[in-house]
Coordinates of C-alpha atoms (C1' of nucleotides) in Angstrom, one line a residue:
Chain A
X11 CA -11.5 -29.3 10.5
X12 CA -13.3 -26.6 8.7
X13 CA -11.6 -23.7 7.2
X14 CA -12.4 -20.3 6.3
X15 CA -12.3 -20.7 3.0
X16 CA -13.2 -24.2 2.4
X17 CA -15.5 -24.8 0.4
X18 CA -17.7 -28.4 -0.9
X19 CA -16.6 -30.0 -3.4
X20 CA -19.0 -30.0 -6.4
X21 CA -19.9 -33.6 -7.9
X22 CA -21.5 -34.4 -10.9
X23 CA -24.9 -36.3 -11.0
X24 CA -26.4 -38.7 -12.9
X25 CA -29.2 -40.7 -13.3
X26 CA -29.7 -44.2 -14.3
X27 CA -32.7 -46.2 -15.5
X28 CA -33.1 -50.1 -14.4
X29 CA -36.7 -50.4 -17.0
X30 CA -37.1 -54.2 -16.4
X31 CA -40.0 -55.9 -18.5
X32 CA -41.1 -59.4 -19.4
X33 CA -40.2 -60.9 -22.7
X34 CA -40.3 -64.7 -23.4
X35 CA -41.5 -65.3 -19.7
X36 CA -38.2 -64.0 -18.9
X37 CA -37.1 -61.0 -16.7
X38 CA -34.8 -58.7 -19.0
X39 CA -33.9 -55.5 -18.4
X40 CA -32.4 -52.5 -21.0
X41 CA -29.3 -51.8 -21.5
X42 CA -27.7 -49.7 -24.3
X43 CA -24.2 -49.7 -25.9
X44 CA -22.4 -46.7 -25.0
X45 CA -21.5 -44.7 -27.9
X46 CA -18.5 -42.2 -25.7
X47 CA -16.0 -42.8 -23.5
X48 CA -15.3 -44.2 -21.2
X49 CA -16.4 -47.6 -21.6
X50 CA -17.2 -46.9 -25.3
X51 CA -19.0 -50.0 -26.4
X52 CA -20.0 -51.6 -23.3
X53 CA -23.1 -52.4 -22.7
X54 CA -24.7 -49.9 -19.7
X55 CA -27.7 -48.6 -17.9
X56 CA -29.3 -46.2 -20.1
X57 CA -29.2 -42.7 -18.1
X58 CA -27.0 -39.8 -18.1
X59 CA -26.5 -36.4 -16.6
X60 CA -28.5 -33.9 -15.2
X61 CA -29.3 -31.6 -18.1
X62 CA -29.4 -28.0 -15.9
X63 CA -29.2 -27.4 -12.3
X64 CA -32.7 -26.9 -11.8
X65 CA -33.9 -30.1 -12.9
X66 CA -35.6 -32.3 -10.5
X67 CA -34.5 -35.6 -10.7
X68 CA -37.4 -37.7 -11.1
X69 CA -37.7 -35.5 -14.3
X70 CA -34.3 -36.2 -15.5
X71 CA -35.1 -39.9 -15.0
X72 CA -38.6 -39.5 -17.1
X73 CA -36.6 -37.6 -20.2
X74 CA -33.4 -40.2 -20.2
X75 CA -36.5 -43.2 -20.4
X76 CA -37.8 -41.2 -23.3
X77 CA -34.6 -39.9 -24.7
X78 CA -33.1 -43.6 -24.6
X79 CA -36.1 -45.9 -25.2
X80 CA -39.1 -45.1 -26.6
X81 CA -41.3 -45.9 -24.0
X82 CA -44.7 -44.4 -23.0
X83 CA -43.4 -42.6 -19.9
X84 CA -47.0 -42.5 -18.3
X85 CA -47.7 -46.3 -18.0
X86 CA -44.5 -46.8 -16.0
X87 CA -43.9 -46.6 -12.1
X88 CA -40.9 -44.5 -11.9
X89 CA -39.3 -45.1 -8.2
X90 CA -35.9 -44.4 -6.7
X91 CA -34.0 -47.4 -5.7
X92 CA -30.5 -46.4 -4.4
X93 CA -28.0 -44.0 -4.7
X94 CA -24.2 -45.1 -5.6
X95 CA -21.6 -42.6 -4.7
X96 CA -18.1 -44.4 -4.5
X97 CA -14.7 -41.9 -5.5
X98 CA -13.5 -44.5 -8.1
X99 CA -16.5 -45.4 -9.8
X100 CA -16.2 -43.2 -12.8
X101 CA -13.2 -42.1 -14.6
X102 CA -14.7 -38.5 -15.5
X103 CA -14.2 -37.7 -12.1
X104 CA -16.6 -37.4 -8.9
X105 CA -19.8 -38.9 -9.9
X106 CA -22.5 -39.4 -8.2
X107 CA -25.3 -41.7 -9.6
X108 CA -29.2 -41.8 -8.2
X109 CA -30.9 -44.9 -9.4
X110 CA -34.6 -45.2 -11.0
X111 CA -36.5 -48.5 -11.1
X112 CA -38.8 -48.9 -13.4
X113 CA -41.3 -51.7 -14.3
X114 CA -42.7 -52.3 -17.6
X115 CA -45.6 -54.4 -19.7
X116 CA -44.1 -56.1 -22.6
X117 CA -42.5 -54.4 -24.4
X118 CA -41.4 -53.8 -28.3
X119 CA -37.7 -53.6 -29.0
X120 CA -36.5 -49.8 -28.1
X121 CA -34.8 -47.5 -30.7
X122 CA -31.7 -46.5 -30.2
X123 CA -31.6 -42.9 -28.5
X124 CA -28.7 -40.1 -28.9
X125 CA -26.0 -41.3 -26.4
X126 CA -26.6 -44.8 -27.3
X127 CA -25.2 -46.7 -30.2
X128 CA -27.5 -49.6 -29.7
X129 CA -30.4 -49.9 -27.2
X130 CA -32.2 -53.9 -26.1
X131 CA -33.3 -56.1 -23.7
X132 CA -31.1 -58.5 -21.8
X133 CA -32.1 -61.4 -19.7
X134 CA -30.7 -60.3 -15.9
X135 CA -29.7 -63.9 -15.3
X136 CA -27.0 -63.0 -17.8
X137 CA -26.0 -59.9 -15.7
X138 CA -26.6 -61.5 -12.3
X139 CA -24.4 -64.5 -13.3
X140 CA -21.6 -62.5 -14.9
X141 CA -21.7 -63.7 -18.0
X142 CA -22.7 -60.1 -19.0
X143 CA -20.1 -57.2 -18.2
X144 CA -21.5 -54.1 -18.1
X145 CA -19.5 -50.4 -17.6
X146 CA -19.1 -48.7 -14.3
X147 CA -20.6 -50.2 -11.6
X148 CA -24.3 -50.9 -12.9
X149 CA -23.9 -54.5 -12.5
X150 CA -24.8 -54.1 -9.0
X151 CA -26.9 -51.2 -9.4
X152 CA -29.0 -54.5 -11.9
X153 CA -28.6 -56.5 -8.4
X154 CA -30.0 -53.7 -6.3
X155 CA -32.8 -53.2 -8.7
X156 CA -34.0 -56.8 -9.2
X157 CA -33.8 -57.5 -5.7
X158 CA -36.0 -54.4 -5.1
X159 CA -38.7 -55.2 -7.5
X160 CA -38.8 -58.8 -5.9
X161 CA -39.8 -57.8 -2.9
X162 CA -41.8 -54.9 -4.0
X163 CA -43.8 -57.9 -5.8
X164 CA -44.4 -59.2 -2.6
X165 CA -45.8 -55.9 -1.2
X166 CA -47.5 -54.3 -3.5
X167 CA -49.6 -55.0 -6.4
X168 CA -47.0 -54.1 -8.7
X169 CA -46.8 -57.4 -10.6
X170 CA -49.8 -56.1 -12.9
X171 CA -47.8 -53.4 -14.0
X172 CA -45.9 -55.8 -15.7
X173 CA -49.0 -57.2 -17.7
X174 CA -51.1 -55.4 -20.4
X175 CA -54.5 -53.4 -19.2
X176 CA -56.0 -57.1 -19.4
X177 CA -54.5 -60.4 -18.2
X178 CA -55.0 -63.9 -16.8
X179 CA -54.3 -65.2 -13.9
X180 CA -52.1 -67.8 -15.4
X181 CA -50.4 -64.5 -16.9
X182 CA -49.9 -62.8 -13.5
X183 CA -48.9 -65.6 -11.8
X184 CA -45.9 -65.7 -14.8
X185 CA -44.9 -62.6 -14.1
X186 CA -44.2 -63.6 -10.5
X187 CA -42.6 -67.1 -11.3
X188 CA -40.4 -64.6 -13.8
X189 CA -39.6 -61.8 -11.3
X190 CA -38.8 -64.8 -8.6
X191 CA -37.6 -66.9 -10.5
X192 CA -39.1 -69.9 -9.1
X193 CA -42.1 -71.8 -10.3
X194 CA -45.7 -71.7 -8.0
X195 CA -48.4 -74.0 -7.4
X196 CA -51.1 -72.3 -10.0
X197 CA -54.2 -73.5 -7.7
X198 CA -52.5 -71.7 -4.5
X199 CA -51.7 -68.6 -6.4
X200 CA -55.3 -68.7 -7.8
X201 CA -56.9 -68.8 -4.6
X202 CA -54.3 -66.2 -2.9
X203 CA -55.0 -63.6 -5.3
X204 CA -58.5 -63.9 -5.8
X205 CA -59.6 -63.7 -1.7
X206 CA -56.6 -60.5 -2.0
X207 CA -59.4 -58.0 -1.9
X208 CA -59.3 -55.1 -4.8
X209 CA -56.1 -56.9 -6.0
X210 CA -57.5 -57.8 -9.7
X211 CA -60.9 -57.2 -11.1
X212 CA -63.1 -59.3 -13.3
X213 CA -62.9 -58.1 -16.9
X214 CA -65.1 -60.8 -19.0
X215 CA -64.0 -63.7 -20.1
X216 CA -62.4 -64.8 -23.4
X217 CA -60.3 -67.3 -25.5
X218 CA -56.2 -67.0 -24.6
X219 CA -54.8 -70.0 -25.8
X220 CA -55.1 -72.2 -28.7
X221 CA -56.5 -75.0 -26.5
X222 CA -58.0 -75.6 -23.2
X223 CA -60.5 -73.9 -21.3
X224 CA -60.9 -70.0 -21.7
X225 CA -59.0 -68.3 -19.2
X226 CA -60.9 -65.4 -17.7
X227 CA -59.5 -61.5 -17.4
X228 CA -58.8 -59.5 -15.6
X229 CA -57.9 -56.1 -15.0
X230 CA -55.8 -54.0 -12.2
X231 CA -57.5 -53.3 -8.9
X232 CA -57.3 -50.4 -6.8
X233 CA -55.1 -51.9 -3.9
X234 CA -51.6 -50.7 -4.3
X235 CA -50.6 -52.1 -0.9
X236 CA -51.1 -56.1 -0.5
X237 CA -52.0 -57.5 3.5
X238 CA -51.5 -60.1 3.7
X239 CA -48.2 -59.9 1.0
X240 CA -47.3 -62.6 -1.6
X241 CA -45.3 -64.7 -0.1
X242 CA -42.0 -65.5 -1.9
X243 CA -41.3 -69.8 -0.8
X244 CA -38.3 -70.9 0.8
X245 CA -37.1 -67.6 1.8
X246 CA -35.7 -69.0 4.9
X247 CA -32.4 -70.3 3.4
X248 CA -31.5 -66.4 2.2
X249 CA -29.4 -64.3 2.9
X250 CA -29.7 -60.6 2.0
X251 CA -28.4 -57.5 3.8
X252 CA -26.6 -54.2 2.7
Chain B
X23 CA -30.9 -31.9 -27.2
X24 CA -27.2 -32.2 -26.1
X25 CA -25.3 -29.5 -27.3
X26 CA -21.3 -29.5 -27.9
X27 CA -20.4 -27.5 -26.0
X28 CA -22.7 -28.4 -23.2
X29 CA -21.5 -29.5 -19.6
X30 CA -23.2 -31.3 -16.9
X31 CA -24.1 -29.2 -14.4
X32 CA -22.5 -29.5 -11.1
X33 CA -24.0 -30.0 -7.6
X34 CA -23.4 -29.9 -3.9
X35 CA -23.3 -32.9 -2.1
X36 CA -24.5 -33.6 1.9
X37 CA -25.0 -36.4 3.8
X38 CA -27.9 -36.2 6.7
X39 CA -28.2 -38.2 9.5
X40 CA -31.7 -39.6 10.9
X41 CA -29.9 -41.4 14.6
X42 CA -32.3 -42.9 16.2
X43 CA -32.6 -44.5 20.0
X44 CA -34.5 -45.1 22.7
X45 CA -34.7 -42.6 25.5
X46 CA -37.4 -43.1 28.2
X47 CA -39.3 -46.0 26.0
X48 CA -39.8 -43.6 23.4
X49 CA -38.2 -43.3 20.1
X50 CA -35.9 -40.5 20.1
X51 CA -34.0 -38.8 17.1
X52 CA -30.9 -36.9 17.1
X53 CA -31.3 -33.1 16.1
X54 CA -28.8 -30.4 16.2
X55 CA -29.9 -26.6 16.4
X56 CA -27.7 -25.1 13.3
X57 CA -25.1 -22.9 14.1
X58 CA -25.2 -20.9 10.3
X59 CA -27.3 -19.8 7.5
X60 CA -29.6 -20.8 6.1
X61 CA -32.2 -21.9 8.3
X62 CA -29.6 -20.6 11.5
X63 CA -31.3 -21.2 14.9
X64 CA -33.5 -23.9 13.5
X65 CA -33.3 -27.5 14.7
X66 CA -32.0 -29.8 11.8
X67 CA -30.7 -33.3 11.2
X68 CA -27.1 -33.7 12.2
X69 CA -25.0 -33.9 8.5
X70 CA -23.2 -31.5 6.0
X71 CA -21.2 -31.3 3.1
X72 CA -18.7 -33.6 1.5
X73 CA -15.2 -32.8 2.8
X74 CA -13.7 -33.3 -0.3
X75 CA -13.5 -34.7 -4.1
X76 CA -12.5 -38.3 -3.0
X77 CA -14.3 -38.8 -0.1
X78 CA -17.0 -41.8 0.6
X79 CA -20.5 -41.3 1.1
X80 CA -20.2 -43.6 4.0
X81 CA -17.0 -42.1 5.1
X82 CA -18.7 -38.6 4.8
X83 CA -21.4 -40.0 6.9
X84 CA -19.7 -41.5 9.7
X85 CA -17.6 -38.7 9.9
X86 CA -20.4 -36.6 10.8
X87 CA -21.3 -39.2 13.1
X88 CA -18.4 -38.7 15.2
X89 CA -18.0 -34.7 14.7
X90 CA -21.7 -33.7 15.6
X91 CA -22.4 -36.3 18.2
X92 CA -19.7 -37.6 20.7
X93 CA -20.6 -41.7 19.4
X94 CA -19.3 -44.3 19.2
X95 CA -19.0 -45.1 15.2
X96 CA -18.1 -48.5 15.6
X97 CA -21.1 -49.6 17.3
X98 CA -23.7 -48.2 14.9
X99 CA -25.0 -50.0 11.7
X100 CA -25.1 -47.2 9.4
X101 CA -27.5 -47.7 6.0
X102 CA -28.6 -45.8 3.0
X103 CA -32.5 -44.1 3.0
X104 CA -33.0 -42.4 0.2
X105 CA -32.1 -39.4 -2.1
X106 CA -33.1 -35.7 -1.7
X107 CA -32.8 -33.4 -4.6
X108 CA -35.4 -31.4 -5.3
X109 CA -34.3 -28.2 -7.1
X110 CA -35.6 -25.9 -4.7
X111 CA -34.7 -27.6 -1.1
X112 CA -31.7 -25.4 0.0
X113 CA -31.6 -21.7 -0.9
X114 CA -27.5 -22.2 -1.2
X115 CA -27.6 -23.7 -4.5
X116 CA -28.4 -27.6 -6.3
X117 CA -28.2 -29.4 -2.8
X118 CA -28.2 -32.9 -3.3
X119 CA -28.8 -34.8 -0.2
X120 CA -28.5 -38.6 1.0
X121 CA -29.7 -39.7 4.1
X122 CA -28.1 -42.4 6.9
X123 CA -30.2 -44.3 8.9
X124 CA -28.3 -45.1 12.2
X125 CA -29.6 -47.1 15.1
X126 CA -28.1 -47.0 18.5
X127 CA -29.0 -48.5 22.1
X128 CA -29.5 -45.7 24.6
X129 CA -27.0 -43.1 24.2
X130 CA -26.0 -40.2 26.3
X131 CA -26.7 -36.5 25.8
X132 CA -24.7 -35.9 22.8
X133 CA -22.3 -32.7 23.0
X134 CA -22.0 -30.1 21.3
X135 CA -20.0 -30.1 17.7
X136 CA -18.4 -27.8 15.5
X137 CA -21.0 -27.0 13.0
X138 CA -23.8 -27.2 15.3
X139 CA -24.9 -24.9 18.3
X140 CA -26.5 -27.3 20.0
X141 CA -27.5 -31.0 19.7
X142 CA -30.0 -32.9 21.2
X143 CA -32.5 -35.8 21.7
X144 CA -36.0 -35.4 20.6
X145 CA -39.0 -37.5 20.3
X146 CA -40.1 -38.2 16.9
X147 CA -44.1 -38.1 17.5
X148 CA -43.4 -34.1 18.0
X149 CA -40.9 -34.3 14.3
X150 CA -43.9 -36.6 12.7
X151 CA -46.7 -34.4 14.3
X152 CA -45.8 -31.1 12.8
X153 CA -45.3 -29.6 16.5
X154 CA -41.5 -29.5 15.9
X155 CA -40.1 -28.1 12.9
X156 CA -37.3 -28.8 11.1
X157 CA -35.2 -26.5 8.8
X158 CA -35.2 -27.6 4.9
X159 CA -37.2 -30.9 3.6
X160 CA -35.5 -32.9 6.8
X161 CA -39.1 -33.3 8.4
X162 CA -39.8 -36.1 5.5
X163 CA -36.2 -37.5 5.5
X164 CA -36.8 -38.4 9.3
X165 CA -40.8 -40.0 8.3
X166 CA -38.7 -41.9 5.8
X167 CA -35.9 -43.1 8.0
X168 CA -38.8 -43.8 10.8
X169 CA -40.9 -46.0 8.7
X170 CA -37.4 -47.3 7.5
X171 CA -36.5 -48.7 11.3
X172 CA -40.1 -49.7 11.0
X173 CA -40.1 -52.4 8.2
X174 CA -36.5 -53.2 8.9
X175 CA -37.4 -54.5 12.8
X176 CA -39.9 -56.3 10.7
X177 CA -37.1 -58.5 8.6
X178 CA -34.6 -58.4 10.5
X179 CA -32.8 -58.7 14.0
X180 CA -32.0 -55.0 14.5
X181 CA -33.9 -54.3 17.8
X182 CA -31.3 -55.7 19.4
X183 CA -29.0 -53.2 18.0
X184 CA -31.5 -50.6 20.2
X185 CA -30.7 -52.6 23.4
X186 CA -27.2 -53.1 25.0
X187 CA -25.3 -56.0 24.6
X188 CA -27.3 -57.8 27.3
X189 CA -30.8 -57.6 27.6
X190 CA -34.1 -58.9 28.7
X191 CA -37.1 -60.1 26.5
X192 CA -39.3 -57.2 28.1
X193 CA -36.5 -54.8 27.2
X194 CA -37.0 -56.3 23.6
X195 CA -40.5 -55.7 23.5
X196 CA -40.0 -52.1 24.7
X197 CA -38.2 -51.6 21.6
X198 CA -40.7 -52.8 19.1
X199 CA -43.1 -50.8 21.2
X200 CA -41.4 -47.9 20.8
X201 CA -40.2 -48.1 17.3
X202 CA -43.8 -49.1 16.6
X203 CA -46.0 -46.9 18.4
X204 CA -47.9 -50.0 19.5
X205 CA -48.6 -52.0 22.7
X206 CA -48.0 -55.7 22.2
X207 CA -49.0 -58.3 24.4
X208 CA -45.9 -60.2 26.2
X209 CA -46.6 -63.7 26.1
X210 CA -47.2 -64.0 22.4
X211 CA -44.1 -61.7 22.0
X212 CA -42.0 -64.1 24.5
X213 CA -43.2 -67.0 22.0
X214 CA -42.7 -65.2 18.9
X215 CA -38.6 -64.3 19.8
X216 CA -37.8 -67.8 21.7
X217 CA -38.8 -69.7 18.6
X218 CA -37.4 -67.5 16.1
X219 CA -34.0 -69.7 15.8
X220 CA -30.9 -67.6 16.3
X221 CA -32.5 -64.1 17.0
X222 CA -31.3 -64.3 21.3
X223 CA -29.5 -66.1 22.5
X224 CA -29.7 -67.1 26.8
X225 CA -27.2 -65.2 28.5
X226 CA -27.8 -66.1 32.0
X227 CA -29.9 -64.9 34.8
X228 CA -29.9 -61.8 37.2
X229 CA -32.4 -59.5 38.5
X230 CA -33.7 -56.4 36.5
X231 CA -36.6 -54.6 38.5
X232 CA -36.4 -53.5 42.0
X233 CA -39.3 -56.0 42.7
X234 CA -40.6 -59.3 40.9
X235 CA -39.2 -62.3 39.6
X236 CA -35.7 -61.5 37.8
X237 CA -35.6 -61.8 34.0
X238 CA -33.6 -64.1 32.2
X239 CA -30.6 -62.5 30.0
X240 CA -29.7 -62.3 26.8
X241 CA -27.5 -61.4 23.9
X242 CA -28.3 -60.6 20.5
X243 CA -27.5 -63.7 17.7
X244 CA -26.1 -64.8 14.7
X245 CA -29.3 -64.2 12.8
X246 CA -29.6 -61.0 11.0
X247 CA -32.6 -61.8 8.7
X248 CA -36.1 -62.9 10.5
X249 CA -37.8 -65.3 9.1
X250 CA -41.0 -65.5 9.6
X251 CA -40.9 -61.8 10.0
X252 CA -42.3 -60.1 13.1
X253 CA -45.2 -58.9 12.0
X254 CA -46.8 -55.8 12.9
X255 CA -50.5 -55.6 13.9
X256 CA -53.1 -54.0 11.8
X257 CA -51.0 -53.4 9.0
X258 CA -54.6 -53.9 7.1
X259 CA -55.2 -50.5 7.0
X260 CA -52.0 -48.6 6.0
X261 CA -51.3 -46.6 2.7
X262 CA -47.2 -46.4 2.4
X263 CA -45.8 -45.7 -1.0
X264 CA -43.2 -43.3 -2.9
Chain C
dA25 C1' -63.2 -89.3 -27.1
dG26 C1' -58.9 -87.2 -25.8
dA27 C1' -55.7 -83.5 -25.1
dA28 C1' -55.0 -79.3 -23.0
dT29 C1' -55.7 -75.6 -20.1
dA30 C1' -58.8 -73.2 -16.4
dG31 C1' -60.9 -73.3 -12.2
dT32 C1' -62.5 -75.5 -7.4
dG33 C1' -62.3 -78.3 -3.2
dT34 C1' -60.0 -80.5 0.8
dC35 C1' -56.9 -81.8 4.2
dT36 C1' -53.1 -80.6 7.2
dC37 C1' -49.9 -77.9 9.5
dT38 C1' -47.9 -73.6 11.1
dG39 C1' -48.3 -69.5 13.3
dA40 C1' -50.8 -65.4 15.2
dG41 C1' -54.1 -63.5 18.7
dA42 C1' -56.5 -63.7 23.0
dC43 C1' -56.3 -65.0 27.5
dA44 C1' -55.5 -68.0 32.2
dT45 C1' -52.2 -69.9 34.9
dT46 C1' -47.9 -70.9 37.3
dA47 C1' -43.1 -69.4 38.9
dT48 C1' -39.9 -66.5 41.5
dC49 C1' -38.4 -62.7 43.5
dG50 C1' -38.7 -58.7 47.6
dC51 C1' -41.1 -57.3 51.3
Chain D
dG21 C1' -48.5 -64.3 53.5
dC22 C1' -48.8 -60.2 49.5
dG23 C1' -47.6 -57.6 45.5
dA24 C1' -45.1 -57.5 41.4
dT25 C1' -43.0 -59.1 37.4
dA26 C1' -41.4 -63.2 34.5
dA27 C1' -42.4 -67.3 32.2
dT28 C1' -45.5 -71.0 30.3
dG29 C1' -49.8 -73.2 28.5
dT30 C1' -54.2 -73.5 25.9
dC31 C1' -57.7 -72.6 22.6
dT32 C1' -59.2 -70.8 18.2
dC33 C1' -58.9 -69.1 13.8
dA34 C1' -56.6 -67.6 9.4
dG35 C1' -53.7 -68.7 5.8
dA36 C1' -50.0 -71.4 3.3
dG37 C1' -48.7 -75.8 1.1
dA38 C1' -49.7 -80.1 -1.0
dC39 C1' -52.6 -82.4 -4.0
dA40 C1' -57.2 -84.5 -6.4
dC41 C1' -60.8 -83.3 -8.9
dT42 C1' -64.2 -80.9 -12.1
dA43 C1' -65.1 -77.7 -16.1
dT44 C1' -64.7 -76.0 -20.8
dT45 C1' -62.7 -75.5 -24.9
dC46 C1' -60.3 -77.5 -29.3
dT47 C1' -59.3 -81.3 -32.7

DNA sequence: AGAATAGTGTCTCTGAGACATTATCGC
DNA sequence: GCGATAATGTCTCAGAGACACTATTCT
């Protein structure tokens, strides 16, 4: 099967961003327009090549956030979350896409980088339903993505990532009625994540809304790994496998 | 930053493969002993490079499958576990690398395949331990596809993909022993699987063990997705992130 | 006082862990 | 009968879900 003189065939490698954030109480996620063929004008995952061969690619994936959003790269959890390889899935020829997730705070409207035309946020209900069409094949690398941060919101205490340095509980628990997409019982959630050791920690107390009682704060605890996890209701009627 | 006349630099592609079974109760992964340079003589995961512009990752993968191990394709469930690029991880060149995590019920000595002098069965305590070495970064690829088949026994129904198409519930619990590295105790484990709707499904009775009273049979079911999950005890006191 | 939001308490049910007991085989 | 393995039952405790109540602010 192997000849003598056969050699591999080189692909080109790129990497894309899926920098989802909360804005309205909704989950949104960045996409830019593409300012060069193909697919010039549809709205994409920022990202893009691998700038030399000795790049490592968590770094290319730090320098496309900065290049195409201007985001402060060291508040964000940068983690890999697939790897999409199919022949046909880019007209340029063989290439070979690696995935970053990455979960944000609120966060202002980007500016649009170099190899965008236009950079904002987008609700993923609007790429999840289709209503959205986005270039290559990013729509499912959105699915992919959401689905991972979902459960990683069960696992880990990665929800406060998505909050500023101080929050509520009322906050946090919006972050995972947005991420999930389905509303909790606020006097459950308060007791689960207060008796989840090193989850949050007290950080005084003070006014958050125009009425009502003061909410108190909070801040990020040191647990990255949550036992027993956050447990996302009615998961028996799913179905989700590769 | 992006210069005219710039072009994206282009990569090597390989696929690795972390095959897991079970081979005397003990998790068992599938290492070849590499017949060329680099690392020539040293024991590596079974995998190589793309054949050619157009081919599928998968494709690529279960090729390998079938070149350096005498299996049968069809029966394995083959799944995506991460991307290895690092810049420096093969001397050859920009090596990019994505790993396959297969699962197989108890498999024969493999034979020997083209690329590879030799091919093999070894326990994965001696890859995790340090005592076996492995030739590039493919000592952490197997940690990652191991604590992979670890969460995904969790969610889902794949220990009975270990076992043959009939099996018994102590033959089950052999599996998550093994997979796990942990002893669990029968009759909670007997509870856990009967009640767990759609994971087995009674297949009869016959005898098993030279002596004792024979075990019923069964087959695996429609279920793919466990919920509740098996859980895994003292999970309290584990740190597991990127 | 009343509206609005924050925080606490209680009851019930499910499921996990620990462990004793019974059942069915070969000898 | 005995030894060995398979299967079932029981008790207890932790945690999730449902839901009523109290607390603290503002107007």
């Amino acid at each position: 099967m192997t000849d003598d003189r056969w050699v591999p065939p080189p692909v080109l490698l790129t990497v894309d961003l899926v920098i989802l954030t909360l804005r309205e109480s909704r989950l949104q996620v960045l996409l830019v327009e593409r300012g060069v063929e193909p697919y010039k004008g549809d709205l994409a995952l920022p990202g893009g090549f691998l700038q030399h061969a000795e790049e490592d690619l968590i770094t290319a994936a730090h320098r496309e956030l900065s290049e195409e959003a201007d985001l402060d790269v060291e508040t964000l959890r940068l983690e890999q979350s697939g790897v999409y390889g199919a022949p046909g899935r880019d007209p340029r020829g063989r290439v070979v896409s690696v995935a970053y997730l990455a979960i944000a705070p609120r966060l202002p409207e980007p500016t649009a980088g170099t190899d965008a035309a236009d950079a904002r946020w987008q609700p993923v209900d609007h790429v999840l339903s289709g209503d959205l069409e986005l270039a290559f094949d990013h729509r499912r690398i959105v699915e992919d993505g959401v689905e991972r941060a979902r459960v990683k919101l069960e696992h880990s205490a990665l929800a406060t990532a998505f909050c500023g340095p101080i929050f509520t509980i009322t906050e946090l628990q919006e972050v995972y009625e947005a991420v999930w997409g389905i509303p909790l019982d606020p006097r459950n959630f308060y007791r689960k994540v207060q008796k989840t050791d090193g989850f949050i920690i007290p950080a005084g107390s003070a006014r958050k809304s125009a009425t009502g009682r003061p909410a108190r704060l909070f801040k990020a605890g040191r647990r990255e790994v949550l036992y027993p996890p956050m447990v996302r209701p009615s998961e028996s009627s799913n179905a989700k496998e590769q």
